[in-house]
PDB file of C-alpha atoms in Angstrom:
ATOM      1  CA  UNK A   1       8.067 -12.883 115.929  1.00 49.00           C
ATOM      2  CA  UNK A   2       8.071 -11.670 119.529  1.00 60.00           C
ATOM      3  CA  UNK A   3       6.999 -15.127 120.738  1.00 60.00           C
ATOM      4  CA  UNK A   4       9.956 -16.823 119.087  1.00 57.00           C
ATOM      5  CA  UNK A   5      12.325 -14.166 120.429  1.00 65.00           C
ATOM      6  CA  UNK A   6      11.221 -14.826 124.010  1.00 59.00           C
ATOM      7  CA  UNK A   7      11.514 -18.566 123.433  1.00 60.00           C
ATOM      8  CA  UNK A   8      15.008 -18.149 121.998  1.00 65.00           C
ATOM      9  CA  UNK A   9      16.107 -16.038 124.965  1.00 67.00           C
ATOM     10  CA  UNK A  10      14.795 -18.682 127.358  1.00 64.00           C
ATOM     11  CA  UNK A  11      16.611 -21.457 125.489  1.00 64.00           C
ATOM     12  CA  UNK A  12      19.851 -19.446 125.605  1.00 71.00           C
ATOM     13  CA  UNK A  13      19.403 -18.843 129.339  1.00 69.00           C
ATOM     14  CA  UNK A  14      18.719 -22.538 129.884  1.00 69.00           C
ATOM     15  CA  UNK A  15      21.806 -23.485 127.890  1.00 68.00           C
ATOM     16  CA  UNK A  16      24.134 -21.166 129.802  1.00 69.00           C
ATOM     17  CA  UNK A  17      22.674 -22.262 133.140  1.00 71.00           C
ATOM     18  CA  UNK A  18      23.068 -25.929 132.212  1.00 67.00           C
ATOM     19  CA  UNK A  19      26.693 -25.500 131.160  1.00 73.00           C
ATOM     20  CA  UNK A  20      27.673 -23.609 134.312  1.00 66.00           C
ATOM     21  CA  UNK A  21      25.245 -25.268 136.754  1.00 70.00           C
ATOM     22  CA  UNK A  22      27.911 -26.764 139.022  1.00 70.00           C
ATOM     23  CA  UNK A  23      30.034 -23.621 138.957  1.00 72.00           C
ATOM     24  CA  UNK A  24      26.993 -21.589 139.987  1.00 73.00           C
ATOM     25  CA  UNK A  25      26.302 -23.925 142.896  1.00 71.00           C
ATOM     26  CA  UNK A  26      29.946 -23.762 143.987  1.00 71.00           C
ATOM     27  CA  UNK A  27      29.827 -19.971 143.710  1.00 70.00           C
ATOM     28  CA  UNK A  28      27.074 -19.807 146.309  1.00 69.00           C
ATOM     29  CA  UNK A  29      29.418 -21.367 148.879  1.00 67.00           C
ATOM     30  CA  UNK A  30      31.929 -18.557 148.395  1.00 67.00           C
ATOM     31  CA  UNK A  31      29.570 -15.591 147.939  1.00 66.00           C
ATOM     32  CA  UNK A  32      26.965 -15.810 150.684  1.00 69.00           C
ATOM     33  CA  UNK A  33      25.169 -12.586 149.837  1.00 77.00           C
ATOM     34  CA  UNK A  34      21.428 -12.976 150.334  1.00 82.00           C
ATOM     35  CA  UNK A  35      20.489 -11.063 147.141  1.00 85.00           C
ATOM     36  CA  UNK A  36      22.877 -13.277 145.140  1.00 85.00           C
ATOM     37  CA  UNK A  37      21.509 -16.456 146.713  1.00 87.00           C
ATOM     38  CA  UNK A  38      17.971 -15.299 145.987  1.00 90.00           C
ATOM     39  CA  UNK A  39      18.889 -14.553 142.370  1.00 87.00           C
ATOM     40  CA  UNK A  40      20.435 -18.009 141.931  1.00 87.00           C
ATOM     41  CA  UNK A  41      17.487 -19.718 143.653  1.00 89.00           C
ATOM     42  CA  UNK A  42      15.168 -17.912 141.247  1.00 91.00           C
ATOM     43  CA  UNK A  43      17.349 -18.830 138.255  1.00 88.00           C
ATOM     44  CA  UNK A  44      17.418 -22.548 139.125  1.00 87.00           C
ATOM     45  CA  UNK A  45      13.638 -22.511 139.588  1.00 89.00           C
ATOM     46  CA  UNK A  46      13.140 -20.626 136.327  1.00 88.00           C
ATOM     47  CA  UNK A  47      15.515 -22.917 134.411  1.00 87.00           C
ATOM     48  CA  UNK A  48      15.245 -26.368 136.063  1.00 82.00           C
ATOM     49  CA  UNK A  49      18.529 -27.827 134.805  1.00 81.00           C
ATOM     50  CA  UNK A  50      18.939 -29.378 138.269  1.00 83.00           C
ATOM     51  CA  UNK A  51      15.957 -30.775 140.233  1.00 84.00           C
ATOM     52  CA  UNK A  52      14.915 -27.977 142.558  1.00 87.00           C
ATOM     53  CA  UNK A  53      14.740 -30.346 145.523  1.00 87.00           C
ATOM     54  CA  UNK A  54      18.488 -30.855 145.115  1.00 86.00           C
ATOM     55  CA  UNK A  55      18.973 -27.076 145.220  1.00 87.00           C
ATOM     56  CA  UNK A  56      16.940 -26.837 148.423  1.00 88.00           C
ATOM     57  CA  UNK A  57      18.914 -29.635 150.075  1.00 86.00           C
ATOM     58  CA  UNK A  58      22.223 -28.046 149.028  1.00 86.00           C
ATOM     59  CA  UNK A  59      21.159 -24.666 150.387  1.00 88.00           C
ATOM     60  CA  UNK A  60      19.955 -26.298 153.599  1.00 88.00           C
ATOM     61  CA  UNK A  61      23.300 -28.061 154.042  1.00 84.00           C
ATOM     62  CA  UNK A  62      25.257 -24.840 153.457  1.00 83.00           C
ATOM     63  CA  UNK A  63      23.112 -22.202 155.190  1.00 86.00           C
ATOM     64  CA  UNK A  64      20.784 -23.988 157.595  1.00 86.00           C
ATOM     65  CA  UNK A  65      17.095 -24.735 157.393  1.00 86.00           C
ATOM     66  CA  UNK A  66      15.604 -21.288 158.010  1.00 89.00           C
ATOM     67  CA  UNK A  67      17.726 -19.279 155.590  1.00 91.00           C
ATOM     68  CA  UNK A  68      17.619 -21.957 152.873  1.00 90.00           C
ATOM     69  CA  UNK A  69      13.868 -22.457 153.155  1.00 92.00           C
ATOM     70  CA  UNK A  70      13.005 -18.772 152.892  1.00 93.00           C
ATOM     71  CA  UNK A  71      15.431 -18.079 150.049  1.00 93.00           C
ATOM     72  CA  UNK A  72      14.282 -21.101 148.029  1.00 93.00           C
ATOM     73  CA  UNK A  73      10.634 -20.333 148.760  1.00 94.00           C
ATOM     74  CA  UNK A  74      11.015 -16.751 147.570  1.00 95.00           C
ATOM     75  CA  UNK A  75      13.071 -17.829 144.575  1.00 93.00           C
ATOM     76  CA  UNK A  76      10.644 -20.456 143.329  1.00 93.00           C
ATOM     77  CA  UNK A  77       7.665 -18.164 143.940  1.00 94.00           C
ATOM     78  CA  UNK A  78       9.295 -15.368 141.909  1.00 94.00           C
ATOM     79  CA  UNK A  79      10.111 -17.833 139.127  1.00 93.00           C
ATOM     80  CA  UNK A  80       6.520 -19.072 139.118  1.00 93.00           C
ATOM     81  CA  UNK A  81       5.291 -15.488 138.771  1.00 93.00           C
ATOM     82  CA  UNK A  82       7.617 -14.845 135.817  1.00 91.00           C
ATOM     83  CA  UNK A  83       6.605 -18.018 133.975  1.00 90.00           C
ATOM     84  CA  UNK A  84       2.923 -17.380 134.671  1.00 91.00           C
ATOM     85  CA  UNK A  85       3.241 -13.833 133.307  1.00 88.00           C
ATOM     86  CA  UNK A  86       5.119 -15.031 130.232  1.00 84.00           C
ATOM     87  CA  UNK A  87       2.602 -17.744 129.419  1.00 83.00           C
ATOM     88  CA  UNK A  88      -0.306 -15.365 129.987  1.00 84.00           C
ATOM     89  CA  UNK A  89       0.992 -12.514 127.831  1.00 82.00           C
ATOM     90  CA  UNK A  90       2.926 -14.309 125.076  1.00 75.00           C
ATOM     91  CA  UNK A  91       1.494 -17.781 124.476  1.00 69.00           C
ATOM     92  CA  UNK A  92      -2.002 -17.692 125.968  1.00 69.00           C
ATOM     93  CA  UNK A  93      -4.134 -17.373 122.840  1.00 66.00           C
ATOM     94  CA  UNK A  94      -2.356 -20.068 120.846  1.00 66.00           C
ATOM     95  CA  UNK A  95      -2.042 -22.476 123.780  1.00 65.00           C
ATOM     96  CA  UNK A  96      -5.654 -21.933 124.808  1.00 64.00           C
ATOM     97  CA  UNK A  97      -6.842 -23.081 121.406  1.00 62.00           C
ATOM     98  CA  UNK A  98      -4.672 -26.194 121.745  1.00 63.00           C
ATOM     99  CA  UNK A  99      -6.143 -27.019 125.171  1.00 64.00           C
ATOM    100  CA  UNK A 100      -9.696 -26.764 123.902  1.00 65.00           C
ATOM    101  CA  UNK A 101      -9.005 -29.452 121.288  1.00 66.00           C
ATOM    102  CA  UNK A 102      -8.080 -32.028 123.961  1.00 66.00           C
ATOM    103  CA  UNK A 103     -11.365 -33.207 125.465  1.00 68.00           C
ATOM    104  CA  UNK A 104     -10.040 -34.740 128.701  1.00 66.00           C
ATOM    105  CA  UNK A 105      -7.784 -31.768 129.398  1.00 73.00           C
ATOM    106  CA  UNK A 106     -10.579 -29.366 128.507  1.00 72.00           C
ATOM    107  CA  UNK A 107     -12.779 -30.889 131.220  1.00 76.00           C
ATOM    108  CA  UNK A 108     -10.018 -30.399 133.761  1.00 77.00           C
ATOM    109  CA  UNK A 109      -9.547 -26.829 132.560  1.00 78.00           C
ATOM    110  CA  UNK A 110     -13.243 -26.114 133.181  1.00 80.00           C
ATOM    111  CA  UNK A 111     -12.926 -27.499 136.725  1.00 79.00           C
ATOM    112  CA  UNK A 112      -9.653 -25.626 137.267  1.00 82.00           C
ATOM    113  CA  UNK A 113     -11.179 -22.304 136.271  1.00 82.00           C
ATOM    114  CA  UNK A 114     -14.155 -22.931 138.560  1.00 85.00           C
ATOM    115  CA  UNK A 115     -11.870 -23.803 141.505  1.00 85.00           C
ATOM    116  CA  UNK A 116      -8.569 -22.019 140.753  1.00 88.00           C
ATOM    117  CA  UNK A 117      -7.185 -21.911 144.292  1.00 90.00           C
ATOM    118  CA  UNK A 118      -7.888 -25.575 145.012  1.00 85.00           C
ATOM    119  CA  UNK A 119      -6.636 -26.576 141.558  1.00 86.00           C
ATOM    120  CA  UNK A 120      -3.279 -24.826 141.869  1.00 90.00           C
ATOM    121  CA  UNK A 121      -2.876 -25.871 145.503  1.00 86.00           C
ATOM    122  CA  UNK A 122      -3.528 -29.541 144.677  1.00 82.00           C
ATOM    123  CA  UNK A 123      -0.999 -29.527 141.858  1.00 84.00           C
ATOM    124  CA  UNK A 124       1.590 -27.849 144.084  1.00 86.00           C
ATOM    125  CA  UNK A 125       1.216 -30.514 146.757  1.00 79.00           C
ATOM    126  CA  UNK A 126       1.315 -33.535 144.424  1.00 75.00           C
ATOM    127  CA  UNK A 127       4.993 -34.500 143.938  1.00 68.00           C
ATOM    128  CA  UNK A 128       4.466 -36.067 140.492  1.00 73.00           C
ATOM    129  CA  UNK A 129       3.213 -32.860 138.846  1.00 80.00           C
ATOM    130  CA  UNK A 130       5.998 -30.812 137.153  1.00 83.00           C
ATOM    131  CA  UNK A 131       5.928 -27.374 138.729  1.00 86.00           C
ATOM    132  CA  UNK A 132       6.920 -25.601 135.508  1.00 86.00           C
ATOM    133  CA  UNK A 133       3.865 -27.154 133.847  1.00 85.00           C
ATOM    134  CA  UNK A 134       1.657 -25.791 136.637  1.00 89.00           C
ATOM    135  CA  UNK A 135       3.000 -22.268 136.061  1.00 89.00           C
ATOM    136  CA  UNK A 136       2.413 -22.432 132.315  1.00 87.00           C
ATOM    137  CA  UNK A 137      -0.993 -24.087 132.617  1.00 87.00           C
ATOM    138  CA  UNK A 138      -2.230 -21.508 135.109  1.00 88.00           C
ATOM    139  CA  UNK A 139      -0.996 -18.727 132.862  1.00 86.00           C
ATOM    140  CA  UNK A 140      -2.884 -19.896 129.782  1.00 85.00           C
ATOM    141  CA  UNK A 141      -6.113 -20.609 131.647  1.00 83.00           C
ATOM    142  CA  UNK A 142      -8.336 -18.041 133.331  1.00 81.00           C
ATOM    143  CA  UNK A 143      -6.611 -18.389 136.687  1.00 87.00           C
ATOM    144  CA  UNK A 144      -6.516 -15.021 138.478  1.00 91.00           C
ATOM    145  CA  UNK A 145      -3.008 -13.783 139.240  1.00 92.00           C
ATOM    146  CA  UNK A 146      -3.443 -13.250 142.978  1.00 93.00           C
ATOM    147  CA  UNK A 147      -5.225 -16.583 143.408  1.00 93.00           C
ATOM    148  CA  UNK A 148      -2.369 -18.286 141.576  1.00 93.00           C
ATOM    149  CA  UNK A 149       0.269 -16.536 143.684  1.00 94.00           C
ATOM    150  CA  UNK A 150      -1.476 -17.283 146.992  1.00 93.00           C
ATOM    151  CA  UNK A 151      -1.976 -20.973 146.163  1.00 92.00           C
ATOM    152  CA  UNK A 152       1.601 -21.211 144.895  1.00 93.00           C
ATOM    153  CA  UNK A 153       3.139 -19.540 147.943  1.00 92.00           C
ATOM    154  CA  UNK A 154       1.180 -21.735 150.365  1.00 90.00           C
ATOM    155  CA  UNK A 155       1.398 -24.945 148.370  1.00 88.00           C
ATOM    156  CA  UNK A 156       5.182 -24.813 147.984  1.00 90.00           C
ATOM    157  CA  UNK A 157       5.905 -24.298 151.677  1.00 89.00           C
ATOM    158  CA  UNK A 158       5.656 -27.880 153.042  1.00 85.00           C
ATOM    159  CA  UNK A 159       8.063 -29.504 150.567  1.00 87.00           C
ATOM    160  CA  UNK A 160      10.562 -26.647 150.722  1.00 90.00           C
ATOM    161  CA  UNK A 161      10.776 -26.652 154.509  1.00 88.00           C
ATOM    162  CA  UNK A 162      11.058 -30.455 154.641  1.00 86.00           C
ATOM    163  CA  UNK A 163      13.883 -30.575 152.088  1.00 87.00           C
ATOM    164  CA  UNK A 164      15.662 -27.606 153.667  1.00 88.00           C
ATOM    165  CA  UNK A 165      15.481 -29.334 157.058  1.00 87.00           C
ATOM    166  CA  UNK A 166      16.780 -32.580 155.543  1.00 86.00           C
ATOM    167  CA  UNK A 167      19.677 -30.698 153.979  1.00 84.00           C
ATOM    168  CA  UNK A 168      20.486 -28.965 157.259  1.00 84.00           C
ATOM    169  CA  UNK A 169      20.570 -32.324 159.085  1.00 83.00           C
ATOM    170  CA  UNK A 170      22.844 -33.943 156.491  1.00 79.00           C
ATOM    171  CA  UNK A 171      25.917 -32.330 158.042  1.00 72.00           C
ATOM    172  CA  UNK A 172      25.399 -34.008 161.422  1.00 72.00           C
ATOM    173  CA  UNK A 173      23.524 -37.202 160.468  1.00 73.00           C
ATOM    174  CA  UNK A 174      23.073 -38.377 156.899  1.00 73.00           C
ATOM    175  CA  UNK A 175      20.789 -41.170 158.108  1.00 74.00           C
ATOM    176  CA  UNK A 176      18.442 -38.726 159.796  1.00 73.00           C
ATOM    177  CA  UNK A 177      18.391 -36.669 156.610  1.00 73.00           C
ATOM    178  CA  UNK A 178      17.541 -39.743 154.517  1.00 74.00           C
ATOM    179  CA  UNK A 179      14.869 -40.774 157.025  1.00 80.00           C
ATOM    180  CA  UNK A 180      13.231 -37.344 156.752  1.00 75.00           C
ATOM    181  CA  UNK A 181      13.199 -37.558 152.963  1.00 74.00           C
ATOM    182  CA  UNK A 182      11.877 -41.129 153.028  1.00 78.00           C
ATOM    183  CA  UNK A 183       9.114 -40.162 155.448  1.00 77.00           C
ATOM    184  CA  UNK A 184       8.104 -37.260 153.242  1.00 75.00           C
ATOM    185  CA  UNK A 185       8.035 -39.468 150.136  1.00 75.00           C
ATOM    186  CA  UNK A 186       5.852 -42.027 151.912  1.00 76.00           C
ATOM    187  CA  UNK A 187       3.474 -39.297 153.059  1.00 70.00           C
ATOM    188  CA  UNK A 188       3.244 -37.838 149.544  1.00 70.00           C
ATOM    189  CA  UNK A 189       2.636 -41.326 148.107  1.00 71.00           C
ATOM    190  CA  UNK A 190      -0.263 -41.761 150.531  1.00 70.00           C
ATOM    191  CA  UNK A 191      -1.671 -38.353 149.526  1.00 65.00           C
ATOM    192  CA  UNK A 192      -1.378 -39.276 145.847  1.00 65.00           C
ATOM    193  CA  UNK A 193      -3.134 -42.619 146.362  1.00 68.00           C
ATOM    194  CA  UNK A 194      -5.909 -40.891 148.310  1.00 68.00           C
ATOM    195  CA  UNK A 195      -6.263 -38.288 145.560  1.00 62.00           C
ATOM    196  CA  UNK A 196      -6.522 -40.986 142.874  1.00 62.00           C
ATOM    197  CA  UNK A 197      -9.023 -42.970 144.954  1.00 60.00           C
ATOM    198  CA  UNK A 198     -11.283 -39.973 145.420  1.00 58.00           C
ATOM    199  CA  UNK A 199     -11.005 -39.068 141.730  1.00 57.00           C
ATOM    200  CA  UNK A 200     -12.074 -42.551 140.664  1.00 59.00           C
ATOM    201  CA  UNK A 201     -14.897 -42.563 143.209  1.00 57.00           C
ATOM    202  CA  UNK A 202     -16.274 -39.271 141.839  1.00 54.00           C
ATOM    203  CA  UNK A 203     -15.996 -40.569 138.279  1.00 51.00           C
TER     204      UNK A 203
END
């Protein structure tokens, strides 16, 4: 019963956030309190009704690269901790049994638990991996909390600072901002291709 209660509360939070998502973003432009901005950055990371990269760019445009990057980095790290804790304490036993029935995923789980820092770090850096899935997956596997938090905090930094910088530049030069984003996407595509090549080579 407790599991379904937590799930219901999350769905309600997601629904309210989705309905008022644009109002919440507009509110940040009027109320520039750092605790409020941090709370909203955490909320949008916890309930991804808007792609978080859009949130980072918007914060960068409004508050500059440094402030936006640190607030969004703290917010998404706090959200990751909350989701990890929820998955670990509420859904771990049931989800663990489900993972063990999927052979391919079970092999990855074995590797992940043998190399937790590298596993979480790799998934943080790959742009195609949903970050919410990483939080949940780490929570239901035997990934130590402090290893998860360290890999998460470090792995999220590059993308957040790049998108915050792109947002900050949008006010003076939209083309420079787009060029920064395009360069980052190309770099991440190269990293992904290299990762896939090495995975196939090992197999």
